[in-house]
Coordinates of C-alpha atoms (C1' of nucleotides) in Angstrom, one line a residue:
Chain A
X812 CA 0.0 0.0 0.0
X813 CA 1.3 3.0 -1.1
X814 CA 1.9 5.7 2.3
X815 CA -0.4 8.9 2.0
X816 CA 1.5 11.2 3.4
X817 CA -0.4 14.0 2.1
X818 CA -3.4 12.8 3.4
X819 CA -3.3 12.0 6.9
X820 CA -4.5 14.9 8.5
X821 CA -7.1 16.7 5.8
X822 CA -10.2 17.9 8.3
X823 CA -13.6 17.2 6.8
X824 CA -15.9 19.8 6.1
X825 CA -19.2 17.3 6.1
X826 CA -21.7 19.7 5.8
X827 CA -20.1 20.3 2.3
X828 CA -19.1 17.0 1.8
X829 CA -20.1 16.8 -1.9
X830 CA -21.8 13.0 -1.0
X831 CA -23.5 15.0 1.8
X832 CA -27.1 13.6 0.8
X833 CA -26.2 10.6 0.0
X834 CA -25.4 7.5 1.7
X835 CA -25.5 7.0 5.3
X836 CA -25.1 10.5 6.1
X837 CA -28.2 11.1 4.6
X838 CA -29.5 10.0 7.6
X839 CA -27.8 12.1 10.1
X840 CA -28.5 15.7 11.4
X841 CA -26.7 19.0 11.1
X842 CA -25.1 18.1 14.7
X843 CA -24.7 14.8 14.1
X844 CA -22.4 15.3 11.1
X845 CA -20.7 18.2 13.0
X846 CA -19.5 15.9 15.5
X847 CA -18.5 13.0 12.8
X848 CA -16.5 15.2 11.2
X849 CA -14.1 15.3 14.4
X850 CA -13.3 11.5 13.5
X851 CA -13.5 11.4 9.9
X852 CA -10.4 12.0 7.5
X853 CA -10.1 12.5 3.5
X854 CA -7.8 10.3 2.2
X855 CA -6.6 9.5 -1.3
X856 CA -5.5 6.2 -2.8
X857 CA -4.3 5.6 -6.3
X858 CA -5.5 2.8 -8.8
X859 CA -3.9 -0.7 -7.2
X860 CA -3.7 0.6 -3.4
X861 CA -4.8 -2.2 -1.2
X862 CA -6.8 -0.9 1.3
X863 CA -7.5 -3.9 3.6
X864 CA -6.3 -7.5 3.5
X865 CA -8.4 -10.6 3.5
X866 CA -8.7 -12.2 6.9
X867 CA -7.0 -8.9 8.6
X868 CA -8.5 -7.3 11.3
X869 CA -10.4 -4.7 10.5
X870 CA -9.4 -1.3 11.4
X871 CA -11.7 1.3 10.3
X872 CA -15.0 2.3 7.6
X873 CA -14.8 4.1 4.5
X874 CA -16.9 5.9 2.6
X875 CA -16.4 6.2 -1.1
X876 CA -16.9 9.8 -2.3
X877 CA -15.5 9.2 -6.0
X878 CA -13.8 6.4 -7.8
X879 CA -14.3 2.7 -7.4
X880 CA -13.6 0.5 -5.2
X881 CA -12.9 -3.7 -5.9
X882 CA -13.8 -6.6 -3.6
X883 CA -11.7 -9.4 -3.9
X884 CA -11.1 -13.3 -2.5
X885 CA -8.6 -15.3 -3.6
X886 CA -8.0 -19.2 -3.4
X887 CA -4.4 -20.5 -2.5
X888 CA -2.9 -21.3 -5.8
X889 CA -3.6 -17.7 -6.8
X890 CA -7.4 -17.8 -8.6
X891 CA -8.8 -14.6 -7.9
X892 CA -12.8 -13.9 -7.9
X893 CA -13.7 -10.1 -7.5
X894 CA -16.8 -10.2 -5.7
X895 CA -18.4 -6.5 -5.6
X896 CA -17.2 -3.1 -6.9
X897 CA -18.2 0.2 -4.6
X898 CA -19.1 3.0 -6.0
X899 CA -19.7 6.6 -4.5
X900 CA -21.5 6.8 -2.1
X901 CA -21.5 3.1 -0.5
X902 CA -19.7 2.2 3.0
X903 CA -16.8 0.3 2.9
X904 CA -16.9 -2.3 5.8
X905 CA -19.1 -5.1 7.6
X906 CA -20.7 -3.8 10.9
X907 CA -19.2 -5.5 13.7
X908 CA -17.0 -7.4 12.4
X909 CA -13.7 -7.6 13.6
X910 CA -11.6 -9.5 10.4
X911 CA -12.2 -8.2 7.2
X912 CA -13.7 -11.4 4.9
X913 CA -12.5 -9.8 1.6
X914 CA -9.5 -7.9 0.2
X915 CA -10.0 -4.3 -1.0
X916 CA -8.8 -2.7 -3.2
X917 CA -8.7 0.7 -5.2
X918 CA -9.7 0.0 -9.0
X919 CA -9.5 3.5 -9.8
X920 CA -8.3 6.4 -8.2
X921 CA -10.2 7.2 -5.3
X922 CA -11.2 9.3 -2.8
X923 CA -12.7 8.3 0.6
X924 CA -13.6 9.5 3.8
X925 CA -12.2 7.0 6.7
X926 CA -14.6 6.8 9.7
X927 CA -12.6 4.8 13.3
X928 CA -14.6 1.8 13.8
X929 CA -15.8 2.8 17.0
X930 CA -16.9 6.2 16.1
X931 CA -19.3 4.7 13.6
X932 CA -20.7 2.1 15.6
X933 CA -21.4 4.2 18.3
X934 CA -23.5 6.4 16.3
X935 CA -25.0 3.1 14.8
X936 CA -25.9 2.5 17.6
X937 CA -27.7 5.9 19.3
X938 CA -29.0 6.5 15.7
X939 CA -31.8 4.1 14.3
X940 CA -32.2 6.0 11.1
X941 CA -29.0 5.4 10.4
X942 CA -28.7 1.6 11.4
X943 CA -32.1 1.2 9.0
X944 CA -30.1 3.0 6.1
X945 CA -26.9 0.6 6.5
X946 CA -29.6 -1.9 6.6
X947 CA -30.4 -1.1 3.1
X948 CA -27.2 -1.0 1.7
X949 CA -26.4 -4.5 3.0
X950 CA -29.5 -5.6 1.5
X951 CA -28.7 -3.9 -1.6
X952 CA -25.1 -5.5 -1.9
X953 CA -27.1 -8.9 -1.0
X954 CA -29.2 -8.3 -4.2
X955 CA -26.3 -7.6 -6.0
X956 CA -24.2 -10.6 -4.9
X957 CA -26.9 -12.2 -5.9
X958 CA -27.2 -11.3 -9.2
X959 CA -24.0 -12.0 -10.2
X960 CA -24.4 -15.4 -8.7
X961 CA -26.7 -16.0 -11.9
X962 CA -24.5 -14.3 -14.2
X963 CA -21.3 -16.4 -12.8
X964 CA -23.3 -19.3 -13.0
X965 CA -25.7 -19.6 -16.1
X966 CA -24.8 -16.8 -18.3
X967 CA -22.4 -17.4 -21.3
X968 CA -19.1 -15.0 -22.2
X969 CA -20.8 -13.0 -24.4
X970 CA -23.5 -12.5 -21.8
X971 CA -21.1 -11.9 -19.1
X972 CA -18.9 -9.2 -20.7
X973 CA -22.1 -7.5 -22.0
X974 CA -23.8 -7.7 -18.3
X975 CA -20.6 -6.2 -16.8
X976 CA -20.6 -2.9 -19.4
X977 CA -24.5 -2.5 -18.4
X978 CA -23.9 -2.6 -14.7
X979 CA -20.8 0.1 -15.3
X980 CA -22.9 1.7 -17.4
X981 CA -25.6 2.3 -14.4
X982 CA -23.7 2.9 -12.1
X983 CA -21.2 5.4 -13.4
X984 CA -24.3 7.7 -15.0
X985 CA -27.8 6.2 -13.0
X986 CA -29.4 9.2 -14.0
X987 CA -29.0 9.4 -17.7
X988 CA -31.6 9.5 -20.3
X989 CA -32.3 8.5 -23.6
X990 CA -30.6 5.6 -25.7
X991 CA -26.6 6.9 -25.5
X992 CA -24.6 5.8 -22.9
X993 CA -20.6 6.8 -22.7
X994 CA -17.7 6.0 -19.7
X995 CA -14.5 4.8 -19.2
X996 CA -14.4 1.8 -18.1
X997 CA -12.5 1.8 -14.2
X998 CA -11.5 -1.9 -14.3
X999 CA -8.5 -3.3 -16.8
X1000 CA -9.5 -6.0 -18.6
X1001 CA -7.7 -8.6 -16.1
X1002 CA -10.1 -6.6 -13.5
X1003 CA -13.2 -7.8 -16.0
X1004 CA -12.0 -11.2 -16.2
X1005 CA -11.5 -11.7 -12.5
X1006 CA -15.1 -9.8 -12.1
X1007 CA -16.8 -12.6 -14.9
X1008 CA -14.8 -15.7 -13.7
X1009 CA -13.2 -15.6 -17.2
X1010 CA -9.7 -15.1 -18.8
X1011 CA -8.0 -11.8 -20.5
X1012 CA -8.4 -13.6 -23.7
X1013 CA -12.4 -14.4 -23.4
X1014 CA -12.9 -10.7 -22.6
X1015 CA -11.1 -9.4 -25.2
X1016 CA -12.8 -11.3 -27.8
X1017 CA -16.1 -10.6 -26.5
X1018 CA -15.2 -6.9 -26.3
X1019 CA -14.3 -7.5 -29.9
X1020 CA -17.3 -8.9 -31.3
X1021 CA -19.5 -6.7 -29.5
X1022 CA -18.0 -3.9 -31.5
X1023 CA -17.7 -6.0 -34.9
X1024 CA -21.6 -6.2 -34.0
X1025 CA -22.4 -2.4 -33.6
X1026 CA -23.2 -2.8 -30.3
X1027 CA -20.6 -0.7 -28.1
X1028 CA -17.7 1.0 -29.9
X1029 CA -14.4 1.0 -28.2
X1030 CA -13.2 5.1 -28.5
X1031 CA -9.8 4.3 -26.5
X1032 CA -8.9 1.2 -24.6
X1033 CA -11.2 2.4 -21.5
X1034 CA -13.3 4.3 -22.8
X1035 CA -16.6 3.0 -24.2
X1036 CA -19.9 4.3 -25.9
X1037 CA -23.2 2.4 -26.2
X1038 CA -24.8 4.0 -29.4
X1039 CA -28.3 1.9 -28.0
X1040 CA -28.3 0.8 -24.4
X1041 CA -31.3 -1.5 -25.5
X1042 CA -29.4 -3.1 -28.0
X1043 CA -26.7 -3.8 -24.6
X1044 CA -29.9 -4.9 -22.7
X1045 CA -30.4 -7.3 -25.5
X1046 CA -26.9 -9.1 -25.5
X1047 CA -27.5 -9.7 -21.6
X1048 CA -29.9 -12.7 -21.6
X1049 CA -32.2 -11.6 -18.8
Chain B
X346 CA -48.1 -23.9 -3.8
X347 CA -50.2 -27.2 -1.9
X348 CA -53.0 -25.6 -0.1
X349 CA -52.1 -26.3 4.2
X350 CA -55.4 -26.6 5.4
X351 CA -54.4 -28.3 8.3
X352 CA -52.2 -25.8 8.8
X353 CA -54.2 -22.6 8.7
X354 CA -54.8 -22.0 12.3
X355 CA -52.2 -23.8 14.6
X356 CA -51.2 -21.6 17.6
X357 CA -47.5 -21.2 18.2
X358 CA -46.3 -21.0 21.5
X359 CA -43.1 -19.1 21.1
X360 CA -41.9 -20.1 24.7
X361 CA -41.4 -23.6 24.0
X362 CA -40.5 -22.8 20.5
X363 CA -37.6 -25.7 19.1
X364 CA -35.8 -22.9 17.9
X365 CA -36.4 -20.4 20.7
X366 CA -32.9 -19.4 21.6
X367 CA -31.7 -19.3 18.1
X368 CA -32.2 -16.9 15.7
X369 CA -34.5 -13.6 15.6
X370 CA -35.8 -15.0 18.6
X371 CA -33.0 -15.4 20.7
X372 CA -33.1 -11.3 20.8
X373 CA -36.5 -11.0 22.4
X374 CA -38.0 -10.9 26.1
X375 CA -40.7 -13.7 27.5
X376 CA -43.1 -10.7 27.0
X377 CA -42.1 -9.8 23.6
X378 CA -42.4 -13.7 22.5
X379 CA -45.9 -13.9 24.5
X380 CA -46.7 -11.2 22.0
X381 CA -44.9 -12.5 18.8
X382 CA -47.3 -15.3 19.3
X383 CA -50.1 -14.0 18.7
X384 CA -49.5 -13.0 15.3
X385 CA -47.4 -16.1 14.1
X386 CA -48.7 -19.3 12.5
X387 CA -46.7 -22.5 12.4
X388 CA -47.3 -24.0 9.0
X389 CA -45.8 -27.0 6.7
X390 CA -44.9 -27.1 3.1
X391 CA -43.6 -30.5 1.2
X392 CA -40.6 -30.3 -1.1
X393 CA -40.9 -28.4 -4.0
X394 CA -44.1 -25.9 -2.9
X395 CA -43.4 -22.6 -4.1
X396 CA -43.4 -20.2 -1.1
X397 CA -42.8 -16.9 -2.9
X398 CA -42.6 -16.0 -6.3
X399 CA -39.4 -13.6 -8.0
X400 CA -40.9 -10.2 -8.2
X401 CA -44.5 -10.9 -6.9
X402 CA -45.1 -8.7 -3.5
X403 CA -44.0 -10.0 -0.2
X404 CA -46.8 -10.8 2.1
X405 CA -44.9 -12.2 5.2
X406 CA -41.7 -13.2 6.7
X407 CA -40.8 -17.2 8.1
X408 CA -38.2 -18.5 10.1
X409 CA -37.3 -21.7 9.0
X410 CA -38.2 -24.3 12.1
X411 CA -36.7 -27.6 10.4
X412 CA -35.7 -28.4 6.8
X413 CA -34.1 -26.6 3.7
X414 CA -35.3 -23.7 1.2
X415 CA -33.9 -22.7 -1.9
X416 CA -33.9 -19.1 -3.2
X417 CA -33.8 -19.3 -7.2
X418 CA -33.6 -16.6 -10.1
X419 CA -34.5 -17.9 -13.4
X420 CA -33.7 -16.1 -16.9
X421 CA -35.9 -15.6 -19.5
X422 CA -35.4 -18.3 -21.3
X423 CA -35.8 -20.8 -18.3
X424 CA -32.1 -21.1 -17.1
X425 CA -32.2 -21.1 -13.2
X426 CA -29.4 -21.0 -10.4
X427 CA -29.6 -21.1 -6.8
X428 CA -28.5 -18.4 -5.3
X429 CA -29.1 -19.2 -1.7
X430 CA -29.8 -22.2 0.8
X431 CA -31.4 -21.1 3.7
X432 CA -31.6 -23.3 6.8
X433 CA -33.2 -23.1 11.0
X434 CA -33.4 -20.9 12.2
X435 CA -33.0 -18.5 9.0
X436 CA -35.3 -15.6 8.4
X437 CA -37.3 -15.9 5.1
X438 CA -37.6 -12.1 3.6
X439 CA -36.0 -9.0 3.2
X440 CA -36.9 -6.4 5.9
X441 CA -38.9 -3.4 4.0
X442 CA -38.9 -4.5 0.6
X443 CA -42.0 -4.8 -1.0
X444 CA -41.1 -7.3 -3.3
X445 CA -39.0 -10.5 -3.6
X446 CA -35.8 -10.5 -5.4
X447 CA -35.9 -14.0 -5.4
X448 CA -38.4 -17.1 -5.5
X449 CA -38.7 -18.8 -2.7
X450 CA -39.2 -22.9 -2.6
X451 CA -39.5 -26.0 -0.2
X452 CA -36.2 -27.7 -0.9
X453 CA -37.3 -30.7 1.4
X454 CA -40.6 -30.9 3.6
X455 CA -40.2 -27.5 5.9
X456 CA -41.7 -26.5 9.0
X457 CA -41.9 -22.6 8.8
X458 CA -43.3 -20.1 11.8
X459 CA -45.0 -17.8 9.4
X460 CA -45.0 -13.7 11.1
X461 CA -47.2 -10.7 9.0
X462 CA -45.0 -8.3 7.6
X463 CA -46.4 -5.4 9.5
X464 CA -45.6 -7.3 13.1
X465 CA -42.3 -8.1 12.1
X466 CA -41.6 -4.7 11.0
X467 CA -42.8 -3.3 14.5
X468 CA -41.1 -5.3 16.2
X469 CA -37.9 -4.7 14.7
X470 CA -38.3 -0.5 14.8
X471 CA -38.9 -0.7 18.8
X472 CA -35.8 -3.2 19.4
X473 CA -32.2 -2.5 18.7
X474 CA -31.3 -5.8 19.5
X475 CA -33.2 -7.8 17.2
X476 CA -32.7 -4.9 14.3
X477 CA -28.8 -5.9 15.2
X478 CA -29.2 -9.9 14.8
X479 CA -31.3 -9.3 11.6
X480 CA -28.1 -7.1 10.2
X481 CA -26.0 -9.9 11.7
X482 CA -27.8 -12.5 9.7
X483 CA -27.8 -10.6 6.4
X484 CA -24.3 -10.4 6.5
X485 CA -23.9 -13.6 6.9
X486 CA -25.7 -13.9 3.7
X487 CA -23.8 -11.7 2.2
X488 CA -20.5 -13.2 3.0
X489 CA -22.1 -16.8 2.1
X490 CA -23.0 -15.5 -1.6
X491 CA -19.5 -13.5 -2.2
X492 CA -17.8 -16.8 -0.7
X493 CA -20.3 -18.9 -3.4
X494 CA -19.1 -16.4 -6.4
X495 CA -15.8 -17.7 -6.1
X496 CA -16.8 -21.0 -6.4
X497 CA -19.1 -20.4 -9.2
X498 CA -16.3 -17.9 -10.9
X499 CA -13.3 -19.8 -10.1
X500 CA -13.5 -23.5 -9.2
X501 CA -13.8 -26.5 -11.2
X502 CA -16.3 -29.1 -11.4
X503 CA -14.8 -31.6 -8.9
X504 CA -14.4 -28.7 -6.8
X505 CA -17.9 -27.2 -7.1
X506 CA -19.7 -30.6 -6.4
X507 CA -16.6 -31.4 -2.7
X508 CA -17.2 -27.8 -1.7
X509 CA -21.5 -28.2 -2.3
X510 CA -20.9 -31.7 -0.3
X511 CA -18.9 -29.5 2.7
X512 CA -21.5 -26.8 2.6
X513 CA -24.4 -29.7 3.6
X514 CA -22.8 -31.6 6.2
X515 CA -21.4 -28.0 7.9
X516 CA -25.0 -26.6 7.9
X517 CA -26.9 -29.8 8.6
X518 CA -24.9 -31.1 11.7
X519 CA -23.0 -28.1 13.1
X520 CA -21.8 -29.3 16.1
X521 CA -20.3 -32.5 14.7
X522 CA -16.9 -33.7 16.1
X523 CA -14.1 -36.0 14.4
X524 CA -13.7 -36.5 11.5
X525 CA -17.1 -38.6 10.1
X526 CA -19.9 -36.8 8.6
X527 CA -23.2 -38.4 7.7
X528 CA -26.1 -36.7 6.0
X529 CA -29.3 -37.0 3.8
X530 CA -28.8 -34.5 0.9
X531 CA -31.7 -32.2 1.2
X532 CA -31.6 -31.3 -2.8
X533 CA -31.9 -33.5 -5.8
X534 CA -29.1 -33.9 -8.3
X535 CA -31.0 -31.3 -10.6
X536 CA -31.0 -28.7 -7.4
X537 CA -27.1 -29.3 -6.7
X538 CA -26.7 -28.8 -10.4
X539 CA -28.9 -25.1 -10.2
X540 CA -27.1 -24.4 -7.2
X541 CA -23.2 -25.2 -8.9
X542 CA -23.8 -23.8 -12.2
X543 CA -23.5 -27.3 -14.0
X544 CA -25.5 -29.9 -15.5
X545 CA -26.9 -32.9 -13.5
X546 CA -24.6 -35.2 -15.5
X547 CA -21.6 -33.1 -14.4
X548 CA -23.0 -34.0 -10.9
X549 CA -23.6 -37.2 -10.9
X550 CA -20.0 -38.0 -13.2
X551 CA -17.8 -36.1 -10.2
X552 CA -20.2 -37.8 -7.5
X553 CA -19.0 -41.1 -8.6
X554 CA -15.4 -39.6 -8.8
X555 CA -15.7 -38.8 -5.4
X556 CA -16.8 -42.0 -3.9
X557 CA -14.2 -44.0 -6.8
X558 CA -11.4 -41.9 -4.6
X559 CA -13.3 -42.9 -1.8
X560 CA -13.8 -39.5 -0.5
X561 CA -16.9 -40.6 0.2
X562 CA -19.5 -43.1 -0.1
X563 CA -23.0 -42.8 -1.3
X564 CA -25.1 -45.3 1.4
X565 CA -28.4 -44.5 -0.6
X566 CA -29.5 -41.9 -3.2
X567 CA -29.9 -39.0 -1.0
X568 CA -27.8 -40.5 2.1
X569 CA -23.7 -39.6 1.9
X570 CA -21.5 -40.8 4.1
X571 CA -17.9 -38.8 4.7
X572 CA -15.3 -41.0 6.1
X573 CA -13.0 -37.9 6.6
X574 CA -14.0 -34.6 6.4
X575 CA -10.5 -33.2 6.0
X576 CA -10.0 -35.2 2.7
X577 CA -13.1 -33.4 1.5
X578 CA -11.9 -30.4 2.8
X579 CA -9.0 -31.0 0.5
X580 CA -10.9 -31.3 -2.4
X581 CA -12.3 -28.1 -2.1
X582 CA -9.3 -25.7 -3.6
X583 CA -9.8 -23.5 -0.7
Chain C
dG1096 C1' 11.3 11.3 -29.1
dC1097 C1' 12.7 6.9 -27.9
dG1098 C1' 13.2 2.8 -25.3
dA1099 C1' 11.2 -0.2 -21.9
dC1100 C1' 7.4 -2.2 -20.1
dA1101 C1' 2.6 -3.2 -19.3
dC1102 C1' -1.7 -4.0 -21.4
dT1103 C1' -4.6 -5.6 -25.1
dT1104 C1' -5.7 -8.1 -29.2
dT1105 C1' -5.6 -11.9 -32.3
dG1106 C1' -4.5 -16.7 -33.7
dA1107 C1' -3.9 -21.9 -33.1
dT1108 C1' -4.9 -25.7 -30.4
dC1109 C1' -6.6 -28.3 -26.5
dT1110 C1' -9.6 -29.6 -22.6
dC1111 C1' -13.4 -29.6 -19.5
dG1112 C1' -17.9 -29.6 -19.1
dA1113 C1' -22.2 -29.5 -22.2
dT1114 C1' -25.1 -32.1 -25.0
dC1115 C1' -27.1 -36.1 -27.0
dA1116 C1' -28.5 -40.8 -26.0
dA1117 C1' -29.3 -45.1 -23.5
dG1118 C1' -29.9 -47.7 -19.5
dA1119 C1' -30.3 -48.6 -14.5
dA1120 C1' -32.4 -47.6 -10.1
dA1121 C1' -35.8 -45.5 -7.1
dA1122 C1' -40.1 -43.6 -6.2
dT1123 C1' -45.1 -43.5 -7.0
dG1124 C1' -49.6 -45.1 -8.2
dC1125 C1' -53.1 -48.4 -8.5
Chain D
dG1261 C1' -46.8 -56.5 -6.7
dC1262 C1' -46.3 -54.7 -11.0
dA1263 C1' -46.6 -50.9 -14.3
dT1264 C1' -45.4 -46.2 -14.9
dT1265 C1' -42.9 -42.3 -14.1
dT1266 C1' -39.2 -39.9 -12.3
dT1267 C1' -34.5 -39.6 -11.0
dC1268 C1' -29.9 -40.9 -11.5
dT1269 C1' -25.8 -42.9 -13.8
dT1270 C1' -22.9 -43.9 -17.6
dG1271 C1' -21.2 -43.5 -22.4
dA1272 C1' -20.1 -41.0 -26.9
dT1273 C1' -19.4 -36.8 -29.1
dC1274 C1' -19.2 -31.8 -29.5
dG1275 C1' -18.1 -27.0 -28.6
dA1276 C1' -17.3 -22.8 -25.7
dG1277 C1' -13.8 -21.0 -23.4
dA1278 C1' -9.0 -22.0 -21.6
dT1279 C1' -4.3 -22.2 -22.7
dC1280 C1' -0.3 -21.4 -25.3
dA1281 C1' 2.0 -18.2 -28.4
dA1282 C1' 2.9 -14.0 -30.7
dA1283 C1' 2.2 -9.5 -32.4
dG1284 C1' 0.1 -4.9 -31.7
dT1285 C1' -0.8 -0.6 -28.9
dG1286 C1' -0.4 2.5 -25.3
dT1287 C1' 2.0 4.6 -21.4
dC1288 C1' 5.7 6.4 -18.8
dG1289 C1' 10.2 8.0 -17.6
dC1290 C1' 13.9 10.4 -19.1

DNA sequence: GCGACACTTTGATCTCGATCAAGAAAATGC
DNA sequence: GCATTTTCTTGATCGAGATCAAAGTGTCGC
């Protein structure tokens, strides 16, 4: 991990906090978030920055205010499954728990505000609105999970790769309208394959014959449009 | 779904509840049972009744008393996976949602201890405590899908089918000691197969793999017996 | 601008698990 | 108990995606 010098003592300013609405501060009051912001630190982290190990103790929560964020597990001889990208503004950490059960780790640059463990589960605790909203977002990551599961599962390559640019899709620009959809894409394509359960080589092809088919076209090597998100809906088999 | 007329109107007493202790229920007083009980019915399904349907509304929750549920998404064109077992003294339903994510079914004959969805949700805004367990359990979820993603994603056949085989006699006898396991499997080869992302033939081929490297042996149909659990363990990749 | 290195694409071949096809064994009904 | 149906096993073949190999493209430091 790389050492952030420059970042280890920026105070927050929550009230301006540009995720300020979202997430689980949503849920807290003017002199609630005056007080978190006594604990809370902005830090930065560069793409690759592990950020917790899997099976270390768990130090502290994270919220992501921009970038993305990849959870990974890995078997002994190496095989590595990424098993949920973060996006602004989720919480990074499992309530209570005391060992983290994934490894984390920065797919893109990103920024995030780091919350002591205690801090946040003492106002868990006095703060029911709050507790209800993390709720949610466990539920939500549930769904997701759950999801993939199908996609890991029943889907084919094709499917998979064009799933995966729908979900990035979504989630990078939720509220967009209309049929166009553009991003660059925060994951390399060894990130994709360990996301789909396939190889480099797989993903690349698919990429490939999603273009050769009109469906996407690939601008740079990141960055993707989607001339007809229906037509990407189509390639997804659900 | 069977219709449960005998079912329809059998009182629960909470107190002497077989899974009193466990679960939601461990986190509430005698009074709060005493009143628990007079909302919840004990009813009984046989394996395969559908409980819940994928995207109909959600009526009620159930704790699981005794026997196995599957939760299932299906794509259009009729491809299904299992994307979660759920086992006593499991919660059936996801707190505030208005509608499943999954379908819910009767994996063997299940006892459940049905509760409206308006006195659950009560219950669980007046007390902390069992608003905590109910995170706790979802978590677990959680953890159990991401760890099931990397089987799905990353693990071979002979792997998928030992690690299924480990998941069973772990859940179904918890407390065991030593190294023998015994166990009737609670889902058909066509369930392991939804549940593993393969084909029943797959199933059945690394099945008889198993108990050719005598791994284990298959006593009956449904009834598997593990000489040592470690060898399994081994067989896992994990 | 150029060299070094990492990432991505494309091609050739192989392998694991799917598919197709019987048969065997269990469960179910009458 | 016997016929029927369902579930499970085993065999033969096929194909999607992995693996092995090489070339192309982009990025970064100096």
């Amino acid at each position: 991990m790389r050492k952030d010098i420059h970042n280890s003592n920026i105070p927050v300013r929550c009230m301006s906090c540009e995720v300020r609405h979202k997430g689980m501060c949503g849920a807290l009051s003017a002199d609630e978030l005056l007080a978190l912001s006594a604990h809370t630190r902005l830090v930065n982290h560069e793409s690759g920055d592990e950020l917790a190990g899997e099976k270390m103790p768990a130090e502290s929560y994270a919220t992501v205010i921009r970038g993305v964020v990849k959870l990974t597990k890995t078997l002994e001889d190496g095989r590595q499954q990424i098993v949920g990208l973060q996006f602004a503004p989720d919480l990074l950490g499992r309530l209570n728990a005391d060992e983290n059960a994934v490894s984390v780790e920065a797919a893109s640059d990103v920024n995030l505000c780091r919350i002591p463990k205690a801090a946040l589960e003492r106002m868990v605790k006095s703060n029911p609105a709050l507790a209800e909203r993390l709720m949610a977002q466990t539920l939500r990551e549930l769904d997701e999970a759950r999801d993939w599961m199908v996609t890991l599962g029943r889907k084919t390559a094709a499917e998979k790769v064009a799933s995966f640019l729908l979900l990035i899709a979504t989630h990078l620009d939720p509220e967009a309208v209309g049929e166009k959809r553009q991003f660059d894409l925060p994951l390399s394509r060894a990130d994709i394959a360990d996301f789909l359960g396939l190889t480099i080589e797989t993903v690349s092809r698919q990429m490939s014959k999603l273009k050769a088919d009109g469906v996407i076209s690939i601008v740079a090597n990141r960055h993707i449009e989607v001339p007809k998100v229906s037509k990407l809906k189509a390639c997804c088999g659900s």
